[in-house]
Amino acid sequence: MGGWRNAVQEAAASKPLFLTIYTTIIVGIVATSFYVFSAIYSPSASTSTQSISTSWLSSPPLSQNGGSNFSNNISQPTDKASQPGSNQLKTIWEAPPSNSKMPPLESFKLTKELVGERAKDNVIIVTFGNFAFMDFILTWVKHLTDLDVSNLLVGAMDTKLLEALYWKGVPVFDMGSHMSTIDVGWGSPTFHKMGREKVLLINAILPFGYELLMCDTDMVWLKDPLPYLAQYPDADILTSSDQVVPTVVDDRLADWKQVGAAYNIGIFHWRPTEPAIKLAKEWKDMLLADDKIWDQNGFNELARKQTGPAVDDDSGLFYAFDGTLKLGILPESIFCSGHTYFVQAMYEQLRLEPYALHTTFQYGGTEGKRHRLREAMVFYDPPEYYDAPGGFLSFKPSIPKSLLLDGEHNLESHFSLINYQMKQIRSALAIASLLNRTLVMPPLWCRLDRLWFSHPGVLEGSMTRQPFLCPLDHVFEVNVMLKDLPEEEFGPAINIREYSFLNNPLLPQQVKESWLDVQLCQEGTEDCHASSNTSRPGLLRFPKNSTEEMTREEKFRNRMKRYVGIWCCVENHTPGHIYYDMYWDEKPGWKPAPPQTPEEDHPPF
């Protein structure tokens, strides 16, 4: 095995083929064969940066004031002439001079005047977070400014984020939270504290007299929402929901009588009316009195004290809360949750244009959210993300029709399909490790949905098609794949990219266009050896069995076993989850089944 590694390293370092190159490899599997295509790309003379120099992610030197590696050299939207009665907004992304000083913290205090400077047509759009979500926040702001929407503010929960945003020309205010700068994790005490900050923020802004569109940082705007919201001037509150069964098939407000799921407070619009201010105050008092109440549950409890009657025959608004508040539920098909967008593709099936995407109904924590947005090509990464040392490896699995389409959609057919893909991905991860390449994960097909509660495979009444292209976190533990595992126990790290990576407009064109065919071959056959010598130009052949040897290495196996998660959940069985097993093929007669005893309830390692 050591000889093979040395040979591969020599091949990667040999001239001229592998001299200072960036390689993109595509592995195709037909029967038992691999076919690998490799792009050769030289990054000399900062070519990759030049190719996206007009984007917001180009990387000039940062000022001495630090912050994450995002650029101030952003293609700036031109602020159009304001509507009568509204102010001209200052341009976002126009960074302060690098030789200027940071203003005192007091100047970032949230005031009516500060909101008034940014508001347009009496509307202000707000998100907030800590430094751990800097890239989410920049992505959120970028989508809005690309839509020529500039009446926005970002609340900084720590001074590190406040300073970083200030030096990038993003309108920011100090929330005075003094929170940790790290990712707090869903459901943690600090997570609940962040929820209370949202309620306090709403209560602080509404008395200023402005309409407030409040957003979580793990969502992006795909279309300017303000004209849509303006269609409902009588609404006190418009909120998104966790509804996964369609209640309307066009862009009208959801049918409130059919919305049984929770109102989701990740996207909601408040008008400074008396009923809305009253609800906001009661919500704040409820949460401050009991720190165990989740902010979203508290809102739902209050809003649902009364539901109905309808305000009128046409608008879709209804009376809620105390009987005077006019509430509307944003349509689930175009103000998308992580389920209606990534699993059902509801907007696509209904031929509608989505306004928003919120990364709910997902797994793998913050890393899973980021990966979902990357899969949709709506997350903005710095240039180095598209310029990995050592190059890239991707492959397109060959899936038999019988596994994808034939027979019933049940546990057995789902796991047969997943296991077939999983084995190919395992081999691709081995090749990526041997070649020190970053693996572009393939599109992943599922027959059954993944949820955190018992279900019959797909949710009844939903528009989930079978099979469907499922997010990577439905099967793989994205957070583990991206985690720095100790090399002494798990071997060298294997970096990954999302399946849509090669189609991303931010990928340098040179990477897309320069390819080398690499074929895995049977050792001993003609021209099958670990070197850069080729029988014909543009082709590299090296032994297939080296990949198989790699999969037997204990450290690699330790890593692989932790890369897969669970399918959840079988009905009428506790526990109902079934563990995926990267090495299912080594266990004769392996069948998908939930643990039968508490002792069996553990991952396959």
XYZ file of C-alpha atoms in Angstrom:
605
model
C 0.000 0.000 0.000
C 2.861 2.371 0.813
C 4.367 1.749 -2.628
C 1.077 2.685 -4.255
C 0.867 5.900 -2.260
C 4.420 6.840 -3.256
C 3.622 6.125 -6.888
C 0.517 8.294 -6.781
C 2.452 11.085 -5.104
C 5.131 10.827 -7.802
C 2.456 10.969 -10.474
C 0.894 14.036 -8.897
C 4.276 15.756 -8.713
C 5.677 14.729 -12.121
C 6.298 17.106 -15.040
C 4.810 18.435 -17.116
C 1.416 16.854 -16.614
C 0.966 17.492 -12.917
C 3.187 20.532 -12.440
C 1.323 23.143 -10.353
C -2.023 21.999 -11.680
C -5.569 22.028 -10.419
C -7.372 18.877 -11.382
C -11.083 18.253 -11.658
C -11.864 14.554 -11.999
C -15.158 12.957 -12.945
C -15.628 9.298 -12.120
C -18.348 7.435 -14.011
C -19.323 3.954 -12.933
C -20.612 1.483 -15.494
C -20.984 -2.012 -14.061
C -17.693 -2.348 -12.154
C -15.618 0.187 -14.091
C -14.626 3.712 -13.187
C -14.123 6.405 -15.798
C -12.453 9.507 -14.516
C -12.224 12.817 -16.328
C -9.703 15.335 -15.100
C -9.467 19.033 -15.854
C -6.018 20.578 -15.775
C -6.047 24.188 -14.742
C -3.157 26.470 -13.954
C -3.978 29.247 -11.506
C -0.939 31.299 -12.443
C -1.284 35.059 -12.763
C -4.325 34.962 -10.459
C -6.492 33.724 -13.323
C -9.189 32.349 -11.068
C -9.624 35.605 -9.247
C -9.772 37.542 -12.498
C -12.492 35.297 -13.850
C -14.867 36.428 -11.127
C -13.430 39.863 -10.490
C -16.803 41.499 -10.949
C -18.386 39.394 -8.235
C -18.670 40.306 -4.599
C -16.289 37.507 -3.692
C -13.152 38.827 -5.353
C -10.477 39.121 -2.720
C -8.408 42.300 -2.447
C -6.292 42.623 0.708
C -8.360 43.104 3.841
C -8.003 46.252 5.856
C -6.174 46.104 9.145
C -9.552 45.896 10.802
C -9.944 42.203 9.994
C -13.180 40.321 9.554
C -13.761 37.208 7.495
C -12.224 36.846 4.054
C -14.986 38.476 2.064
C -14.376 41.333 -0.304
C -15.245 44.979 -0.109
C -14.778 45.072 -3.891
C -18.396 44.297 -4.651
C -20.398 45.085 -7.739
C -22.523 47.778 -6.165
C -26.195 48.195 -6.985
C -27.137 51.668 -8.069
C -29.659 53.127 -5.662
C -32.536 54.338 -7.792
C -34.365 57.607 -7.186
C -36.562 57.249 -4.149
C -40.326 57.236 -4.313
C -42.022 60.461 -3.255
C -41.996 60.719 0.491
C -39.088 58.284 0.997
C -35.428 58.992 1.529
C -32.471 58.270 -0.728
C -30.603 55.311 0.734
C -26.867 55.180 1.166
C -25.172 52.629 -1.056
C -24.535 49.255 0.568
C -21.128 47.580 0.136
C -19.388 50.964 -0.038
C -16.726 50.321 2.557
C -15.270 53.111 4.700
C -11.753 54.261 3.777
C -9.207 51.766 5.075
C -7.301 54.520 6.853
C -10.368 55.691 8.770
C -11.148 54.858 12.370
C -13.936 52.689 13.706
C -16.707 54.930 15.111
C -17.531 54.517 18.797
C -19.894 51.691 19.703
C -22.542 54.161 20.908
C -23.030 55.381 17.333
C -24.426 51.960 16.374
C -27.244 52.048 18.883
C -30.677 51.142 17.515
C -32.709 54.351 17.290
C -35.657 55.637 15.336
C -33.268 57.895 13.450
C -31.011 54.987 12.481
C -33.974 52.984 11.182
C -35.279 56.060 9.371
C -31.985 56.446 7.510
C -32.409 52.996 5.982
C -36.211 52.689 5.636
C -37.858 53.090 2.260
C -41.567 53.589 1.765
C -41.775 53.197 5.543
C -40.447 49.593 5.384
C -37.282 48.213 7.007
C -35.940 44.660 6.512
C -33.955 43.241 9.427
C -31.937 40.164 10.290
C -29.525 39.573 13.146
C -26.910 37.117 14.327
C -23.461 36.606 15.758
C -20.090 36.308 14.037
C -20.491 32.558 13.489
C -23.153 33.420 10.891
C -21.135 36.079 9.079
C -21.218 34.217 5.753
C -24.976 33.626 6.041
C -25.514 37.324 6.734
C -23.372 38.424 3.802
C -25.296 36.030 1.570
C -28.602 37.406 2.889
C -27.551 41.000 2.211
C -26.111 40.168 -1.204
C -29.345 38.605 -2.430
C -31.323 41.680 -1.414
C -28.925 44.162 -2.990
C -28.874 42.088 -6.184
C -32.639 42.634 -6.209
C -32.094 46.403 -5.792
C -33.478 46.220 -2.270
C -31.424 48.386 0.080
C -33.745 49.268 2.966
C -32.148 46.779 5.307
C -30.331 46.612 8.621
C -28.348 43.866 10.341
C -28.330 43.485 14.107
C -24.956 42.422 15.510
C -25.056 40.312 18.653
C -21.315 40.671 19.203
C -18.823 43.425 18.455
C -16.737 41.162 16.210
C -19.609 40.898 13.745
C -20.452 44.590 14.091
C -16.924 45.634 13.190
C -16.641 43.166 10.319
C -19.912 44.322 8.747
C -19.052 47.980 9.218
C -15.799 47.581 7.288
C -17.694 45.945 4.435
C -20.229 48.739 4.122
C -23.167 46.734 5.471
C -25.662 48.785 7.557
C -25.357 47.393 11.064
C -26.549 48.200 14.569
C -25.489 46.988 17.987
C -27.972 44.731 19.758
C -26.027 44.935 23.004
C -26.307 41.161 23.421
C -22.595 40.480 24.026
C -23.139 36.896 22.911
C -20.534 34.306 22.079
C -19.181 34.546 18.536
C -19.466 30.791 17.938
C -22.289 28.694 16.505
C -24.675 28.056 19.395
C -26.548 25.066 17.942
C -30.281 24.565 17.520
C -32.196 24.013 20.752
C -29.379 25.072 23.070
C -29.995 27.586 25.890
C -28.127 30.206 23.874
C -30.290 29.396 20.855
C -33.371 30.154 22.947
C -31.714 33.356 24.134
C -31.318 34.382 20.484
C -35.047 33.791 20.039
C -35.792 36.193 22.852
C -33.548 38.754 21.209
C -35.829 38.589 18.167
C -38.890 39.347 20.287
C -37.138 42.219 22.032
C -36.055 43.574 18.672
C -39.588 43.516 17.270
C -40.851 45.315 20.359
C -38.101 47.921 19.992
C -38.710 48.685 16.297
C -42.527 48.680 16.027
C -43.002 51.811 18.195
C -40.799 53.693 15.729
C -43.720 53.499 13.289
C -42.071 51.487 10.515
C -43.216 48.273 8.867
C -40.812 45.488 9.797
C -39.887 42.479 7.674
C -38.031 40.257 10.159
C -35.882 37.431 8.787
C -33.683 34.648 10.101
C -30.152 34.557 8.724
C -30.524 31.008 7.372
C -32.851 32.146 4.597
C -32.279 33.950 1.309
C -34.456 36.187 -0.833
C -34.823 35.006 -4.428
C -37.298 37.702 -5.481
C -38.124 41.135 -4.114
C -40.863 40.447 -1.529
C -41.956 44.027 -0.919
C -44.425 44.316 -3.829
C -46.040 41.066 -2.729
C -46.400 42.198 0.887
C -47.766 45.556 -0.256
C -50.727 43.747 -1.848
C -52.097 43.202 1.670
C -52.121 46.668 3.248
C -54.765 45.662 5.801
C -52.648 42.853 7.280
C -51.218 43.458 10.737
C -48.890 40.457 10.373
C -47.945 38.208 7.467
C -46.046 35.077 8.483
C -44.497 32.043 6.822
C -45.376 28.545 7.994
C -44.126 24.962 8.219
C -46.999 23.807 6.027
C -45.843 20.998 3.689
C -49.212 20.155 2.086
C -50.221 22.808 -0.465
C -53.257 24.876 0.435
C -53.264 26.953 -2.769
C -51.833 26.333 -6.237
C -51.090 29.930 -7.196
C -49.475 32.922 -5.486
C -52.410 33.819 -3.222
C -52.037 33.736 0.542
C -52.285 30.262 2.006
C -55.754 29.039 2.920
C -55.615 29.664 6.659
C -58.320 27.079 7.341
C -56.051 24.350 5.913
C -52.816 25.419 7.611
C -52.359 22.946 10.431
C -48.590 23.319 10.723
C -46.827 25.867 12.896
C -46.527 29.488 11.845
C -42.810 29.869 11.204
C -41.324 33.102 12.508
C -38.200 32.905 10.328
C -39.932 35.117 7.762
C -42.635 37.485 8.913
C -43.835 41.011 8.268
C -45.220 43.329 10.943
C -47.059 46.593 10.562
C -46.951 49.057 13.480
C -50.645 48.727 14.228
C -52.224 48.607 17.662
C -53.113 44.868 17.460
C -49.597 43.946 16.262
C -47.910 46.001 18.998
C -50.209 44.418 21.561
C -49.314 40.890 20.383
C -45.613 41.727 20.366
C -45.776 42.950 23.976
C -47.703 39.901 25.203
C -45.250 37.649 23.366
C -42.298 39.387 25.006
C -43.870 39.184 28.463
C -44.620 35.475 27.990
C -41.026 34.619 27.049
C -39.426 36.740 29.742
C -41.624 35.070 32.345
C -40.641 31.541 31.299
C -37.223 30.891 29.764
C -38.243 27.368 28.733
C -40.772 28.518 26.116
C -39.476 28.445 22.554
C -40.153 31.782 20.875
C -41.953 30.208 17.898
C -44.200 28.126 20.128
C -45.050 31.231 22.142
C -46.015 33.140 19.026
C -48.192 30.284 17.804
C -49.918 29.970 21.163
C -50.843 33.631 21.179
C -51.728 33.973 17.503
C -53.960 30.887 17.617
C -56.004 32.026 20.625
C -58.545 32.859 17.965
C -58.470 31.853 14.291
C -61.198 33.316 12.167
C -63.420 34.480 10.806
C -62.066 35.686 7.477
C -61.529 39.426 7.191
C -63.211 39.473 3.765
C -64.040 37.198 0.864
C -60.938 37.751 -1.232
C -57.731 38.694 0.571
C -57.012 35.500 2.509
C -56.588 37.460 5.740
C -58.305 36.280 8.909
C -58.788 37.496 12.445
C -56.459 35.992 15.019
C -55.001 36.532 18.507
C -57.567 38.719 20.299
C -60.071 38.878 17.474
C -58.852 42.232 16.154
C -55.460 41.263 14.652
C -55.558 40.624 10.894
C -53.189 37.764 10.036
C -52.147 36.256 6.703
C -50.142 33.096 6.022
C -47.604 33.407 3.218
C -48.031 30.682 0.566
C -45.941 27.595 1.278
C -45.075 27.091 -2.390
C -43.185 30.363 -2.929
C -42.110 31.361 0.595
C -40.377 28.034 0.782
C -39.365 25.894 3.708
C -36.517 23.424 3.400
C -39.104 20.771 2.608
C -41.252 22.520 0.023
C -38.103 23.718 -1.793
C -35.532 20.911 -1.543
C -37.708 17.822 -1.202
C -40.966 18.634 -2.970
C -39.769 21.362 -5.344
C -43.365 22.569 -4.958
C -42.807 25.897 -6.693
C -41.344 24.079 -9.689
C -44.204 21.627 -9.991
C -46.733 24.480 -9.768
C -44.719 26.608 -12.241
C -44.313 29.447 -9.745
C -41.400 31.743 -8.957
C -40.174 31.401 -5.364
C -39.641 34.514 -3.274
C -37.730 32.999 -0.399
C -35.910 29.886 0.731
C -35.595 29.050 4.433
C -33.392 26.122 5.478
C -35.846 24.404 7.787
C -36.617 20.663 7.692
C -32.928 19.850 7.403
C -30.237 17.898 9.205
C -26.575 18.371 9.997
C -26.834 21.629 11.937
C -25.397 24.831 10.509
C -23.125 22.873 8.160
C -26.208 21.153 6.766
C -27.931 24.499 6.185
C -24.893 25.905 4.414
C -24.591 22.801 2.241
C -28.279 22.994 1.275
C -27.878 26.590 0.123
C -24.746 25.611 -1.780
C -26.630 22.782 -3.488
C -29.154 25.395 -4.660
C -26.249 27.647 -5.779
C -27.575 30.530 -3.692
C -24.764 30.705 -1.119
C -21.832 33.041 -1.663
C -18.377 31.679 -0.871
C -14.981 33.352 -1.213
C -12.848 32.550 -4.314
C -10.703 29.973 -2.531
C -13.756 27.749 -2.142
C -13.701 27.324 -5.942
C -9.924 26.977 -6.074
C -9.062 24.059 -3.746
C -5.426 22.956 -3.425
C -4.953 19.665 -5.251
C -8.020 20.088 -7.423
C -11.399 18.413 -7.540
C -12.862 14.990 -8.138
C -16.451 14.387 -9.164
C -18.377 11.459 -10.536
C -21.726 10.604 -12.032
C -23.057 7.289 -10.786
C -24.669 4.863 -13.175
C -27.876 3.742 -11.469
C -29.879 0.823 -12.910
C -33.438 1.706 -13.859
C -34.744 -1.124 -11.694
C -33.265 0.434 -8.549
C -34.574 3.874 -9.365
C -38.039 3.219 -10.784
C -39.212 -0.367 -10.545
C -41.385 -1.877 -7.850
C -42.971 -0.297 -4.802
C -41.447 2.632 -2.955
C -40.743 1.008 0.401
C -37.925 0.494 2.886
C -36.329 -2.281 0.883
C -36.349 -0.449 -2.448
C -35.213 2.798 -0.811
C -32.254 1.190 0.922
C -31.325 -0.810 -2.182
C -31.130 2.453 -4.122
C -29.222 4.298 -1.392
C -26.817 1.439 -0.706
C -25.966 1.141 -4.398
C -25.077 4.842 -4.509
C -23.345 4.701 -1.146
C -20.914 2.019 -2.295
C -19.939 4.102 -5.315
C -19.505 7.187 -3.146
C -17.290 5.177 -0.799
C -15.038 4.268 -3.730
C -14.991 7.872 -4.925
C -14.006 9.052 -1.433
C -11.158 6.534 -1.514
C -9.946 7.877 -4.873
C -10.226 11.438 -3.599
C -8.143 10.505 -0.575
C -5.492 8.763 -2.703
C -5.225 11.672 -5.130
C -5.605 14.353 -2.440
C -8.544 15.815 -4.336
C -11.713 17.506 -3.084
C -14.697 15.293 -3.914
C -17.698 16.868 -5.608
C -20.543 14.768 -4.252
C -22.964 13.331 -6.804
C -26.680 14.073 -6.950
C -28.359 11.705 -4.508
C -31.607 9.913 -5.307
C -34.052 8.777 -2.624
C -37.335 6.885 -2.726
C -38.407 7.803 0.826
C -38.387 11.101 2.688
C -36.467 11.657 5.914
C -38.222 13.266 8.876
C -37.784 13.248 12.642
C -41.081 11.485 13.310
C -42.897 8.357 12.107
C -44.260 8.597 8.569
C -45.324 6.291 5.733
C -42.402 7.158 3.435
C -43.658 10.468 2.115
C -46.058 12.851 3.795
C -49.637 12.276 2.753
C -50.972 15.157 0.689
C -47.549 16.576 -0.093
C -46.207 16.934 -3.633
C -43.128 14.787 -3.000
C -42.357 12.761 -6.108
C -40.849 9.308 -5.896
C -37.997 8.946 -6.546
C -36.724 12.451 -5.837
C -33.390 14.217 -5.775
C -32.761 14.441 -2.045
C -30.422 16.722 -0.086
C -27.128 15.155 0.954
C -28.087 15.458 4.643
C -30.946 12.987 4.098
C -28.351 10.194 4.129
C -24.945 11.622 5.032
C -23.860 13.424 8.172
C -22.703 16.606 6.471
C -21.498 18.124 9.736
C -19.246 15.079 10.353
C -17.923 15.107 6.785
C -16.860 18.729 7.225
C -15.478 18.269 10.739
C -11.760 18.103 11.523
C -11.492 14.512 12.734
C -8.176 13.478 14.383
C -5.938 12.173 11.607
C -4.252 9.591 13.827
C -7.615 7.806 14.188
C -9.451 8.684 10.986
C -6.701 9.285 8.454
C -6.331 12.380 6.287
C -9.307 14.669 5.790
C -11.319 14.336 2.576
C -12.818 17.639 1.532
C -16.167 17.699 -0.271
C -18.236 20.031 -2.417
C -21.950 20.072 -3.273
C -23.242 18.208 -6.345
C -24.008 21.454 -8.224
C -20.469 22.792 -7.733
C -19.314 22.382 -11.338
C -22.378 24.285 -12.572
C -21.876 27.232 -10.258
C -21.254 30.481 -12.179
C -18.575 31.406 -9.650
C -16.427 28.414 -10.661
C -13.555 29.664 -12.861
C -14.165 28.863 -16.511
C -10.689 27.357 -16.835
C -11.624 24.630 -14.376
C -14.772 23.815 -16.330
C -13.054 23.633 -19.714
C -9.715 21.883 -19.111
C -10.142 18.129 -18.722
C -8.004 15.021 -18.536
C -9.535 11.547 -18.876
C -8.403 9.210 -16.124
C -9.453 5.566 -16.178
C -9.186 3.020 -13.408
C -7.850 -0.184 -14.875
C -6.963 -3.728 -13.855
C -3.405 -3.938 -12.621
C -1.213 -5.863 -15.053
C -3.076 -4.787 -18.169
C -1.467 -2.578 -20.795
C -0.435 0.896 -19.622
C -2.011 0.349 -16.209
C 0.400 1.753 -13.684
C 0.652 4.534 -11.171
C 2.484 7.135 -13.181
C 1.783 10.042 -15.464
C 3.018 8.173 -18.545
C 0.097 7.840 -20.927
C -0.480 5.665 -23.958
C -2.179 8.557 -25.681
C -2.498 12.265 -24.887
C -5.165 13.218 -22.413
C -5.487 9.770 -20.815
C -4.159 8.520 -17.493
C -4.686 4.894 -16.359
C -3.910 3.575 -12.897
C -4.768 0.400 -10.958
C -8.336 -0.082 -9.809
C -7.405 -2.436 -6.998
C -5.627 0.376 -5.190
C -9.017 1.896 -4.486
C -10.196 -1.409 -3.053
C -7.101 -1.582 -0.857
C -7.821 1.921 0.358
C -11.307 0.928 1.506
C -9.737 -1.735 3.711
C -7.505 0.704 5.553
C -8.673 0.913 9.168
C -8.404 4.692 9.488
C -10.332 5.236 6.276
C -12.996 2.795 7.467
C -13.294 4.619 10.788
C -13.949 7.812 8.863
C -16.439 6.274 6.433
C -18.526 4.645 9.157
C -19.218 8.072 10.646
C -20.147 9.695 7.360
C -23.659 8.242 7.162
C -26.676 8.910 9.354
C -30.136 7.420 9.802
C -33.366 7.002 7.968
C -36.313 8.051 10.110
C -38.836 6.783 10.966
C -40.770 3.524 10.750
C -44.357 3.765 11.921
C -45.550 1.833 14.982
C -42.074 0.958 16.182
C -39.862 2.499 18.854
C -37.207 3.397 17.955
C -38.260 3.795 14.363
C -34.968 4.928 12.875
C -32.740 2.701 10.756
C -28.997 3.236 10.567
C -27.327 3.540 7.188
C -24.168 1.429 6.982
C -21.340 2.410 4.645
C -20.132 -1.204 4.733
C -23.503 -2.896 4.305
C -22.055 -5.032 1.482
C -19.715 -6.810 3.908
C -22.646 -8.156 5.935
C -24.369 -11.068 4.172
C -28.121 -10.806 4.292
C -28.113 -7.183 5.488
C -31.661 -5.825 5.671
C -33.023 -2.392 6.654
C -34.613 -2.754 10.062
C -34.884 -0.578 13.179
C -33.039 -1.652 16.334
C -34.893 -4.393 18.164
C -33.284 -3.776 21.566
C -31.688 -0.789 23.312
C -28.310 -2.504 22.947
C -28.721 -2.528 19.165
C -29.590 1.167 19.028
C -26.248 2.578 17.953
C -24.483 3.465 14.686
C -22.576 0.637 12.964
C -19.298 1.374 14.743
